[in-house]
CSV table of C-alpha atoms and ligand atoms in Angstrom, one decimal:
chain,number,residue,atom,x,y,z
A,1,MET,CA,-12.5,-0.7,7.8
A,2,ALA,CA,-9.3,1.5,7.3
A,3,VAL,CA,-7.2,-0.1,4.6
A,4,THR,CA,-8.2,-3.2,3.2
A,5,ALA,CA,-6.9,-5.1,0.4
A,6,LEU,CA,-9.3,-7.5,-1.5
A,7,VAL,CA,-7.6,-10.3,-3.6
A,8,GLY,CA,-8.9,-13.3,-5.4
A,9,ALA,CA,-7.2,-16.4,-3.8
A,10,GLN,CA,-7.8,-18.9,-6.7
A,11,TRP,CA,-7.5,-18.5,-10.4
A,12,GLY,CA,-9.9,-15.2,-10.7
A,13,ASP,CA,-13.8,-15.2,-10.7
A,14,GLU,CA,-14.0,-16.0,-7.1
A,15,GLY,CA,-17.1,-13.8,-6.9
A,16,LYS,CA,-15.1,-10.7,-5.7
A,17,GLY,CA,-17.8,-8.5,-7.5
A,18,LYS,CA,-20.1,-8.9,-4.6
A,19,ILE,CA,-17.9,-8.8,-1.8
A,20,ILE,CA,-16.4,-5.5,-3.2
A,21,ASP,CA,-19.7,-3.9,-3.7
A,22,ILE,CA,-20.6,-4.8,0.0
A,23,LEU,CA,-17.6,-3.2,1.3
A,24,ALA,CA,-17.6,-0.2,-1.3
A,25,GLU,CA,-20.6,0.8,0.0
A,26,LYS,CA,-18.7,1.3,3.2
A,27,SER,CA,-15.6,3.1,1.6
A,28,ASP,CA,-14.5,6.5,1.0
A,29,MET,CA,-12.3,5.4,-1.8
A,30,VAL,CA,-12.1,2.4,-3.9
A,31,VAL,CA,-8.9,1.4,-5.7
A,32,ARG,CA,-7.8,-0.7,-8.8
A,33,ALA,CA,-4.3,-1.1,-9.0
A,34,GLN,CA,-3.7,-3.8,-11.9
A,35,GLY,CA,-4.7,-5.4,-15.1
A,36,GLY,CA,-7.3,-3.9,-17.3
A,37,ASN,CA,-10.7,-5.0,-18.8
A,38,ASN,CA,-9.6,-8.6,-18.7
A,39,ALA,CA,-11.4,-8.3,-15.1
A,40,GLY,CA,-15.2,-7.9,-15.2
A,41,HIS,CA,-18.2,-8.3,-12.8
A,42,THR,CA,-22.1,-7.5,-12.8
A,43,VAL,CA,-23.3,-5.2,-9.8
A,44,VAL,CA,-27.1,-5.1,-9.6
A,45,ALA,CA,-27.7,-2.3,-7.2
A,46,ASN,CA,-31.4,-0.5,-6.6
A,47,GLY,CA,-32.6,-2.9,-9.4
A,48,VAL,CA,-30.2,-1.6,-11.9
A,49,THR,CA,-27.8,-4.0,-13.6
A,50,TYR,CA,-24.2,-2.5,-14.0
A,51,LYS,CA,-21.5,-4.1,-15.9
A,52,LEU,CA,-18.0,-3.1,-14.7
A,53,ARG,CA,-14.8,-4.0,-16.3
A,54,LEU,CA,-12.0,-1.1,-15.2
A,55,ILE,CA,-14.0,1.4,-13.1
A,56,PRO,CA,-14.3,0.3,-9.1
A,57,SER,CA,-17.8,-0.4,-8.3
A,58,GLY,CA,-17.5,2.2,-5.5
A,59,ILE,CA,-18.8,4.3,-8.3
A,60,LEU,CA,-22.2,3.4,-7.2
A,61,TYR,CA,-22.3,4.5,-3.6
A,62,ASN,CA,-21.7,7.2,-1.3
A,63,ASN,CA,-19.7,9.6,-3.6
A,64,ALA,CA,-16.7,7.5,-3.1
A,65,ILE,CA,-13.6,8.4,-5.1
A,66,CYS,CA,-12.5,5.8,-7.4
A,67,VAL,CA,-9.0,5.4,-8.5
A,68,VAL,CA,-7.5,3.7,-11.3
A,69,GLY,CA,-4.0,3.2,-10.3
A,70,ASN,CA,-0.8,3.6,-12.0
A,71,GLY,CA,-0.2,-0.5,-12.4
A,72,THR,CA,-3.3,-0.9,-14.7
A,73,VAL,CA,-3.9,-0.6,-18.6
A,74,ILE,CA,-6.5,1.4,-19.8
A,75,ASP,CA,-8.5,1.0,-23.0
A,76,PRO,CA,-10.0,4.2,-23.5
A,77,ALA,CA,-12.7,3.1,-25.3
A,78,VAL,CA,-13.7,0.7,-23.1
A,79,ILE,CA,-13.5,2.9,-20.3
A,80,LEU,CA,-15.2,5.5,-21.9
A,81,SER,CA,-18.4,3.3,-22.7
A,82,GLU,CA,-18.3,2.3,-19.0
A,83,MET,CA,-18.4,5.9,-18.0
A,84,ASP,CA,-21.0,6.5,-20.3
A,85,ASP,CA,-23.3,3.7,-19.5
A,86,LEU,CA,-22.7,4.9,-15.9
A,87,SER,CA,-23.5,8.6,-16.5
A,88,GLY,CA,-26.8,7.4,-18.7
A,89,LYS,CA,-28.0,5.8,-15.3
A,90,GLY,CA,-27.7,8.8,-13.3
A,91,ILE,CA,-24.3,8.2,-11.9
A,92,ASP,CA,-21.6,10.7,-11.5
A,93,VAL,CA,-18.2,9.6,-12.9
A,94,SER,CA,-16.5,13.0,-12.0
A,95,ARG,CA,-15.5,10.9,-8.9
A,96,LEU,CA,-13.3,8.9,-11.4
A,97,LYS,CA,-9.6,9.6,-11.2
A,98,ILE,CA,-6.9,7.7,-13.4
A,99,ASP,CA,-3.3,7.9,-12.8
A,100,ALA,CA,-1.0,9.3,-15.3
A,101,ARG,CA,1.5,7.0,-15.1
A,102,ALA,CA,-1.1,4.1,-16.2
A,103,HIS,CA,-0.5,2.6,-19.5
A,104,VAL,CA,-2.8,2.9,-22.1
A,105,ILE,CA,-3.9,-0.2,-24.8
A,106,PHE,CA,-4.3,0.4,-28.5
A,107,PRO,CA,-5.6,-1.5,-31.3
A,108,TYR,CA,-1.9,-2.7,-32.2
A,109,HIS,CA,-2.1,-4.5,-28.6
A,110,LEU,CA,-5.4,-6.4,-29.4
A,111,VAL,CA,-4.1,-7.7,-32.7
A,112,ILE,CA,-0.8,-8.6,-31.4
A,113,ASP,CA,-2.6,-10.7,-28.4
A,114,GLU,CA,-4.9,-12.3,-31.1
A,115,LEU,CA,-2.2,-13.4,-33.5
A,116,SER,CA,0.3,-14.3,-31.0
A,117,GLU,CA,-2.2,-16.7,-29.5
A,118,LYS,CA,-3.0,-18.0,-32.5
A,119,ALA,CA,0.6,-18.5,-33.2
A,120,ARG,CA,0.7,-20.4,-30.0
A,121,GLY,CA,-1.5,-23.2,-31.6
A,122,ASN,CA,-1.8,-26.0,-29.1
A,123,GLY,CA,0.6,-23.9,-26.5
A,124,ASP,CA,-1.6,-20.9,-26.4
A,125,ILE,CA,-2.6,-19.4,-22.9
A,126,GLY,CA,-6.2,-18.8,-23.6
A,127,THR,CA,-5.7,-15.0,-23.1
A,128,THR,CA,-8.7,-12.9,-22.9
A,129,LYS,CA,-7.7,-11.2,-26.0
A,130,ARG,CA,-8.3,-7.6,-24.7
A,131,GLY,CA,-4.5,-6.5,-25.3
A,132,ILE,CA,-3.3,-6.7,-21.7
A,133,GLY,CA,-0.1,-8.8,-22.1
A,134,PRO,CA,1.4,-6.8,-25.2
A,135,CYS,CA,0.3,-3.7,-23.5
A,136,TYR,CA,2.4,-4.6,-20.4
A,137,MET,CA,5.2,-6.1,-22.8
A,138,ASP,CA,5.8,-2.5,-24.1
A,139,LYS,CA,5.9,-1.0,-20.3
A,140,ALA,CA,8.4,-3.6,-19.4
A,141,GLU,CA,10.3,-2.4,-22.7
A,142,ARG,CA,9.9,1.0,-21.6
A,143,ILE,CA,8.3,1.9,-24.9
A,144,GLY,CA,4.5,2.2,-23.5
A,145,ILE,CA,2.5,5.4,-23.9
A,146,ARG,CA,1.0,6.4,-20.7
A,147,MET,CA,-2.2,8.5,-19.7
A,148,CYS,CA,0.2,11.4,-19.3
A,149,ASP,CA,1.3,10.9,-22.8
A,150,LEU,CA,-2.1,10.7,-24.3
A,151,ILE,CA,-3.2,13.8,-23.1
A,152,ASN,CA,0.1,15.4,-24.2
A,153,PRO,CA,-0.6,16.0,-28.1
A,154,ASP,CA,3.2,16.5,-29.0
A,155,VAL,CA,4.5,13.9,-27.0
A,156,PHE,CA,1.7,11.4,-28.0
A,157,THR,CA,2.1,12.1,-31.9
A,158,GLU,CA,5.5,11.1,-31.9
A,159,LYS,CA,5.2,8.3,-29.5
A,160,LEU,CA,2.3,6.7,-31.5
A,161,ARG,CA,4.3,7.2,-34.7
A,162,ARG,CA,7.2,5.4,-33.4
A,163,ASN,CA,5.1,2.4,-31.8
A,164,VAL,CA,2.7,2.1,-35.0
A,165,THR,CA,5.9,1.7,-37.2
A,166,VAL,CA,7.4,-1.0,-34.9
A,167,LYS,CA,4.0,-2.8,-34.3
A,168,ASN,CA,3.0,-3.3,-37.9
A,169,GLU,CA,6.4,-4.3,-38.8
A,170,ILE,CA,5.8,-7.2,-35.8
A,171,ILE,CA,2.5,-7.4,-37.2
A,172,THR,CA,2.7,-8.1,-40.7
A,173,LYS,CA,6.1,-9.6,-41.3
A,174,ILE,CA,6.1,-12.0,-37.9
A,175,TYR,CA,2.6,-12.7,-38.0
A,176,GLY,CA,1.3,-12.3,-41.8
A,177,GLY,CA,-1.6,-9.8,-40.0
A,178,GLU,CA,-3.1,-6.6,-41.5
A,179,PRO,CA,-1.3,-3.4,-40.6
A,180,VAL,CA,-2.9,-0.8,-38.4
A,181,SER,CA,-3.6,2.7,-39.5
A,182,TYR,CA,-1.8,5.5,-37.5
A,183,GLU,CA,-4.4,8.3,-38.8
A,184,LYS,CA,-7.1,6.4,-37.6
A,185,ILE,CA,-5.6,5.4,-34.0
A,186,LEU,CA,-4.6,9.4,-33.6
A,187,ALA,CA,-7.6,10.5,-34.4
A,188,ASP,CA,-9.5,8.2,-32.3
A,189,TYR,CA,-7.4,8.9,-29.5
A,190,ASN,CA,-7.0,12.3,-29.7
A,191,GLY,CA,-10.9,12.2,-28.9
A,192,TYR,CA,-10.9,10.0,-26.3
A,193,ALA,CA,-7.8,12.1,-24.8
A,194,LYS,CA,-10.0,15.2,-24.7
A,195,ARG,CA,-12.8,13.2,-22.6
A,196,LEU,CA,-10.2,11.6,-20.3
A,197,ALA,CA,-8.0,14.4,-19.5
A,198,PRO,CA,-10.0,16.1,-16.6
A,199,HIS,CA,-9.9,12.5,-15.0
A,200,VAL,CA,-6.2,12.0,-15.1
A,201,CYS,CA,-3.6,13.1,-12.0
A,202,ASP,CA,-1.2,11.5,-9.6
A,203,THR,CA,-3.4,9.2,-7.9
A,204,SER,CA,-0.6,8.1,-5.4
A,205,VAL,CA,-1.2,11.4,-3.9
A,206,LEU,CA,-4.9,11.0,-3.5
A,207,VAL,CA,-4.6,7.8,-1.9
A,208,TYR,CA,-1.9,8.7,0.4
A,209,ASN,CA,-3.7,11.7,1.4
A,210,ALA,CA,-7.0,9.6,2.1
A,211,ILE,CA,-5.2,7.1,4.2
A,212,LYS,CA,-3.6,9.9,6.3
A,213,ALA,CA,-6.9,11.5,6.9
A,214,GLY,CA,-7.9,8.2,8.1
A,215,LYS,CA,-10.8,7.2,5.2
A,216,ASN,CA,-11.9,3.8,4.2
A,217,VAL,CA,-10.0,2.8,1.6
A,218,LEU,CA,-10.6,-0.3,-0.6
A,219,MET,CA,-8.1,-1.7,-2.6
A,220,GLU,CA,-10.0,-3.8,-5.3
A,221,GLY,CA,-8.1,-7.1,-6.5
A,222,ALA,CA,-8.7,-8.4,-10.1
A,223,GLN,CA,-7.9,-11.7,-11.1
A,224,GLY,CA,-6.5,-14.1,-8.6
A,225,ALA,CA,-3.3,-15.0,-7.1
A,226,LEU,CA,-2.9,-18.2,-9.6
A,227,LEU,CA,-2.7,-15.7,-12.0
A,228,ASP,CA,0.2,-13.5,-10.5
A,229,LEU,CA,2.9,-12.9,-13.3
A,230,ASP,CA,5.7,-13.8,-10.7
A,231,VAL,CA,4.3,-16.4,-8.3
A,232,GLY,CA,1.3,-17.8,-10.3
A,233,THR,CA,1.1,-20.8,-12.4
A,234,TYR,CA,3.4,-19.4,-15.1
A,235,PRO,CA,3.1,-19.1,-18.2
A,236,TYR,CA,-0.5,-19.5,-17.6
A,237,VAL,CA,-0.9,-16.1,-16.0
A,238,THR,CA,-2.2,-12.6,-16.3
A,239,SER,CA,0.5,-10.3,-17.1
A,240,SER,CA,0.2,-7.8,-13.7
A,241,HIS,CA,0.1,-8.8,-10.1
A,242,PRO,CA,-2.8,-9.5,-8.5
A,243,ILE,CA,-1.4,-10.4,-5.2
A,244,SER,CA,-1.6,-8.1,-2.2
A,245,GLY,CA,1.9,-6.7,-3.1
A,246,GLY,CA,0.6,-5.5,-6.2
A,247,PHE,CA,-1.3,-2.8,-4.6
A,248,CYS,CA,1.8,-1.5,-3.1
A,249,VAL,CA,3.2,-1.1,-6.7
A,250,GLY,CA,0.1,-0.5,-8.9
A,251,ALA,CA,-1.5,2.2,-6.5
A,252,GLY,CA,2.0,3.7,-5.3
A,253,VAL,CA,1.3,3.1,-1.7
A,254,GLY,CA,3.7,1.6,1.0
A,255,PRO,CA,3.1,-2.0,2.4
A,256,THR,CA,2.8,-0.6,6.1
A,257,LEU,CA,-0.4,1.6,5.0
A,258,ILE,CA,-2.4,-1.6,4.5
A,259,ASP,CA,-4.3,-2.7,7.3
A,260,SER,CA,-5.9,-6.1,6.4
A,261,CYS,CA,-6.1,-8.4,3.4
A,262,LEU,CA,-9.1,-10.5,2.6
A,263,GLY,CA,-8.9,-13.2,0.4
A,264,ILE,CA,-12.0,-14.6,-1.8
A,265,ALA,CA,-12.5,-17.6,-2.9
A,266,LYS,CA,-15.3,-20.1,-3.9
A,267,ALA,CA,-16.4,-23.0,-2.0
A,268,TYR,CA,-15.0,-25.0,-4.8
A,269,THR,CA,-12.3,-24.4,-7.6
A,270,THR,CA,-12.4,-23.1,-11.1
A,271,ARG,CA,-10.5,-21.8,-13.8
A,272,VAL,CA,-10.4,-20.5,-17.4
A,273,GLY,CA,-8.0,-20.7,-20.0
A,274,LYS,CA,-5.2,-23.2,-20.0
A,275,GLY,CA,-3.1,-25.0,-17.8
A,276,PRO,CA,-2.8,-27.8,-15.2
A,277,PHE,CA,-5.8,-28.1,-12.7
A,278,PRO,CA,-5.4,-31.1,-9.9
A,279,THR,CA,-8.7,-31.3,-8.5
A,280,GLU,CA,-10.6,-30.6,-11.8
A,281,LEU,CA,-13.4,-32.5,-12.4
A,282,ASP,CA,-14.4,-34.2,-15.7
A,283,ASP,CA,-17.7,-35.8,-14.5
A,284,GLU,CA,-21.1,-35.0,-13.8
A,285,VAL,CA,-20.2,-33.8,-10.3
A,286,GLY,CA,-18.1,-31.1,-12.4
A,287,GLU,CA,-21.1,-30.3,-15.0
A,288,ARG,CA,-23.3,-29.8,-11.8
A,289,ILE,CA,-21.0,-27.3,-10.1
A,290,ARG,CA,-20.7,-25.4,-13.6
A,291,THR,CA,-24.3,-25.5,-14.1
A,292,VAL,CA,-25.8,-24.6,-10.8
A,293,GLY,CA,-23.0,-21.9,-10.2
A,294,ALA,CA,-23.6,-20.4,-13.6
A,295,GLU,CA,-19.8,-20.8,-14.2
A,296,PHE,CA,-19.3,-19.5,-17.4
A,297,GLY,CA,-16.8,-16.2,-18.1
A,298,THR,CA,-18.1,-12.6,-17.7
A,299,VAL,CA,-15.7,-11.1,-20.1
A,300,THR,CA,-15.5,-13.8,-22.6
A,301,GLY,CA,-18.6,-16.2,-21.9
A,302,ARG,CA,-16.3,-19.4,-21.5
A,303,PRO,CA,-17.2,-22.3,-19.8
A,304,ARG,CA,-15.4,-22.6,-16.6
A,305,ARG,CA,-13.3,-25.7,-15.8
A,306,CYS,CA,-14.6,-26.6,-12.2
A,307,GLY,CA,-13.3,-29.0,-9.6
A,308,TRP,CA,-13.2,-29.4,-5.6
A,309,LEU,CA,-11.7,-26.8,-3.3
A,310,ASP,CA,-8.0,-27.2,-3.2
A,311,ALA,CA,-6.6,-26.4,0.4
A,312,VAL,CA,-2.8,-26.4,-1.0
A,313,ILE,CA,-3.9,-23.4,-3.4
A,314,LEU,CA,-5.7,-21.6,-0.6
A,315,ARG,CA,-2.4,-22.3,1.8
A,316,PHE,CA,-0.5,-20.7,-1.3
A,317,ALA,CA,-3.0,-17.6,-1.3
A,318,VAL,CA,-2.6,-17.1,2.6
A,319,ARG,CA,1.0,-17.3,2.3
A,320,VAL,CA,1.7,-15.2,-0.8
A,321,ASN,CA,-0.9,-12.3,0.3
A,322,GLY,CA,-0.5,-12.2,3.9
A,323,LEU,CA,-4.4,-13.0,4.4
A,324,THR,CA,-5.5,-12.0,7.5
A,325,GLY,CA,-9.0,-13.8,6.7
A,326,LEU,CA,-11.0,-15.4,3.7
A,327,ALA,CA,-14.3,-14.7,2.1
A,328,LEU,CA,-16.1,-17.9,1.3
A,329,ASN,CA,-18.2,-17.7,-1.5
A,330,LYS,CA,-20.9,-20.1,-3.2
A,331,LEU,CA,-21.3,-22.2,-0.5
A,332,ASP,CA,-24.8,-22.9,-1.7
A,333,THR,CA,-23.4,-24.2,-4.8
A,334,LEU,CA,-22.5,-27.4,-3.3
A,335,THR,CA,-26.0,-27.8,-1.5
A,336,GLY,CA,-27.2,-31.2,-2.5
A,337,LEU,CA,-24.1,-33.0,-3.4
A,338,ARG,CA,-24.0,-36.0,-0.7
A,339,LYS,CA,-20.0,-36.1,-0.5
A,340,LEU,CA,-17.7,-33.1,-0.3
A,341,LYS,CA,-14.0,-33.3,-1.1
A,342,VAL,CA,-11.3,-31.1,0.2
A,343,CYS,CA,-7.6,-31.5,-1.5
A,344,VAL,CA,-5.2,-31.0,1.2
A,345,ALA,CA,-2.3,-31.9,-0.4
A,346,TYR,CA,-0.8,-33.6,-3.5
A,347,GLN,CA,0.9,-36.9,-4.4
A,348,LYS,CA,3.5,-37.3,-7.2
A,349,ASN,CA,6.0,-40.1,-7.7
A,350,GLY,CA,5.2,-41.7,-4.1
A,351,GLU,CA,5.6,-38.0,-2.7
A,352,THR,CA,3.6,-36.1,-0.6
A,353,ILE,CA,3.2,-32.3,-1.6
A,354,THR,CA,2.0,-30.1,0.8
A,355,ASP,CA,3.1,-26.6,-0.6
A,356,PHE,CA,2.0,-25.5,-4.1
A,357,PRO,CA,4.8,-26.1,-6.6
A,358,SER,CA,6.5,-23.0,-8.0
A,359,ASP,CA,7.0,-25.0,-11.2
A,360,ILE,CA,4.0,-26.0,-13.5
A,361,SER,CA,5.6,-28.8,-14.8
A,362,ALA,CA,6.1,-30.2,-11.1
A,363,LEU,CA,2.2,-29.8,-10.8
A,364,GLU,CA,1.4,-31.4,-13.7
A,365,GLY,CA,0.6,-35.2,-12.5
A,366,CYS,CA,-0.2,-34.1,-9.3
A,367,GLN,CA,-2.7,-36.6,-7.6
A,368,PRO,CA,-5.3,-34.6,-4.8
A,369,ILE,CA,-5.1,-36.2,-1.7
A,370,TYR,CA,-8.9,-35.6,-0.5
A,371,GLU,CA,-10.6,-35.7,3.1
A,372,GLU,CA,-14.5,-36.4,2.6
A,373,TYR,CA,-17.1,-34.7,4.3
A,374,ASP,CA,-20.6,-35.3,4.5
A,375,GLY,CA,-23.2,-32.7,2.3
A,376,TRP,CA,-26.4,-31.2,2.9
A,377,THR,CA,-29.4,-30.8,1.3
A,378,GLU,CA,-31.2,-27.9,3.2
A,379,ASP,CA,-31.5,-24.7,1.4
A,380,ILE,CA,-28.8,-22.3,2.7
A,381,SER,CA,-29.7,-19.4,0.5
A,382,LYS,CA,-31.6,-17.7,3.3
A,383,ALA,CA,-28.7,-18.1,6.0
A,384,LYS,CA,-27.8,-14.8,7.7
A,385,THR,CA,-25.7,-16.6,10.5
A,386,LEU,CA,-23.4,-19.6,11.0
A,387,ASN,CA,-26.2,-20.7,13.2
A,388,ASP,CA,-28.7,-21.0,10.1
A,389,LEU,CA,-26.4,-23.3,8.3
A,390,PRO,CA,-26.7,-27.1,8.6
A,391,LYS,CA,-23.9,-28.7,11.0
A,392,ASN,CA,-22.3,-30.3,7.9
A,393,ALA,CA,-22.1,-27.0,6.3
A,394,VAL,CA,-20.4,-25.5,9.3
A,395,ALA,CA,-18.1,-28.5,9.6
A,396,TYR,CA,-16.8,-28.2,6.1
A,397,LEU,CA,-16.0,-24.4,6.7
A,398,ARG,CA,-14.0,-25.4,9.9
A,399,ALA,CA,-12.4,-28.2,8.1
A,400,ILE,CA,-11.5,-25.6,5.5
A,401,GLU,CA,-10.0,-23.2,8.0
A,402,LYS,CA,-8.1,-25.9,9.8
A,403,ALA,CA,-6.7,-27.0,6.4
A,404,ILE,CA,-5.4,-23.4,5.5
A,405,ASP,CA,-4.7,-21.9,9.0
A,406,CYS,CA,-6.6,-18.4,8.4
A,407,PRO,CA,-10.4,-17.6,9.5
A,408,VAL,CA,-13.3,-17.9,7.2
A,409,LYS,CA,-14.7,-14.0,7.9
A,410,MET,CA,-17.5,-14.1,5.4
A,411,VAL,CA,-19.4,-16.7,3.9
A,412,GLY,CA,-21.9,-16.5,0.5
A,413,VAL,CA,-25.0,-18.2,0.0
A,414,GLY,CA,-26.2,-16.8,-3.1
A,415,PRO,CA,-25.7,-14.4,-5.8
A,416,ASP,CA,-27.7,-11.5,-4.5
A,417,ARG,CA,-25.4,-9.0,-2.1
A,418,THR,CA,-28.2,-9.7,1.1
A,419,GLN,CA,-27.0,-13.3,0.7
A,420,ASN,CA,-24.1,-13.1,2.4
A,421,PHE,CA,-22.8,-12.8,6.1
A,422,GLU,CA,-19.8,-12.3,8.3
A,423,ILE,CA,-18.4,-14.5,11.0
B,1,IMP,P1,-4.9,-12.1,-20.3
B,1,IMP,O1,-4.9,-11.5,-18.8
B,1,IMP,O2,-5.7,-11.5,-21.1
B,1,IMP,O3,-3.8,-11.8,-20.6
B,1,IMP,O4,-5.0,-13.6,-20.3
B,1,IMP,C1,-4.4,-14.3,-19.3
B,1,IMP,C2,-4.7,-15.7,-18.4
B,1,IMP,O5,-5.2,-14.9,-17.3
B,1,IMP,C3,-6.0,-16.4,-19.2
B,1,IMP,O6,-5.9,-17.7,-18.8
B,1,IMP,C4,-7.0,-15.7,-18.9
B,1,IMP,O7,-8.4,-16.3,-19.0
B,1,IMP,C5,-6.7,-15.2,-17.3
B,1,IMP,N1,-7.7,-14.3,-16.9
B,1,IMP,C6,-7.5,-12.7,-17.1
B,1,IMP,N2,-8.4,-12.2,-16.5
B,1,IMP,C7,-9.1,-12.9,-15.6
B,1,IMP,C8,-9.9,-12.7,-14.7
B,1,IMP,O8,-10.5,-11.6,-14.3
B,1,IMP,N3,-10.4,-14.3,-14.1
B,1,IMP,C9,-10.2,-15.3,-14.6
B,1,IMP,N4,-9.1,-15.6,-15.6
B,1,IMP,C10,-8.5,-14.5,-15.9
């Protein structure tokens, strides 16, 4: 396995959790490099359910070292409650390592996330309201408070005082909100700092040494390529870099150290939040996919928008990530649909568009050009190899490979970790 980067190839929620879980079992180290508790997945292992947001799922297996890298943003209350939940279920969390440079989320970030979304009215982004964007804003403004500051009481007290003063001006004067209490945050966060300090270190060194020692390292992506701050559907994106390059920046490793990059996609497309979505289905087929595929957010519970598979998007994901393979999830959700459609290009103003537009105003009004395939009715949930799939399902997979010029290497046929096979 060596060093494998695993990324979402669509708008997030591609079912990365299950694939991460399968690969994590074989890994010596699992690394998160971007985002925060806006991500979330549920893992069922040995009959016990674990809800993970920030802590890599390697924590459940094999004494793997789990790294939360410098590119992440950490809500200490959330990571501590995850740690407590895991400890309560008998998991050793001393293997969790948090980078000293990771930025810390504070209550004022959550308040500003909420108030700024409200102030945008109909133009809101549809964020998870976990304070992710405002925390990354502080990072870019170079006023952010990092884990190394949090565990250094003198530095922390001063930086926090300065930031709370500025943030309260913004909260009260720009948004008309209620100020946050410096004293309460200081007391709460000093408590968090004491508990988190033993986990804080330079994780870039840990990751580098593990790679040099020939260990199996899994880079665990959160969100998906279209939510990337730079190349995604801006402004309807998250504030970090879910593409494979994000691992280099967010885990402090060079690109030549990553051996392969597996993209995760669903056999159809979904998105949460706002923004254009060319293959969206506002009809009974979309409703059926949502119900059968249980397409409701893990973090927010919001119903996801559903549509046909978009190969233009997947080609974009292949390009921006340098994908070496695709794991196609939830093929079983499509069972029973008489016809399946794959969008191979868009049409707009008489023009055919084959590359995903860089500007969402160009994406707006794009009409999908579909290729149509016959569906299947057989139950595929117990398939273990390609030979177990109906011929129409295999034809669908092959059509996708051809349309995106990337091999499908894994197929998911149900929610359980056993309902997945390699090709
Ligand atoms: P934020 O990351 O909370 O700032 O939200 C920005 C955008 O990213 C919104 O459209 C969210 O719905 C979306 N988003 C963030 N995290 C995830 C995820 O894990 N899955 C799917 N969408 C996400």
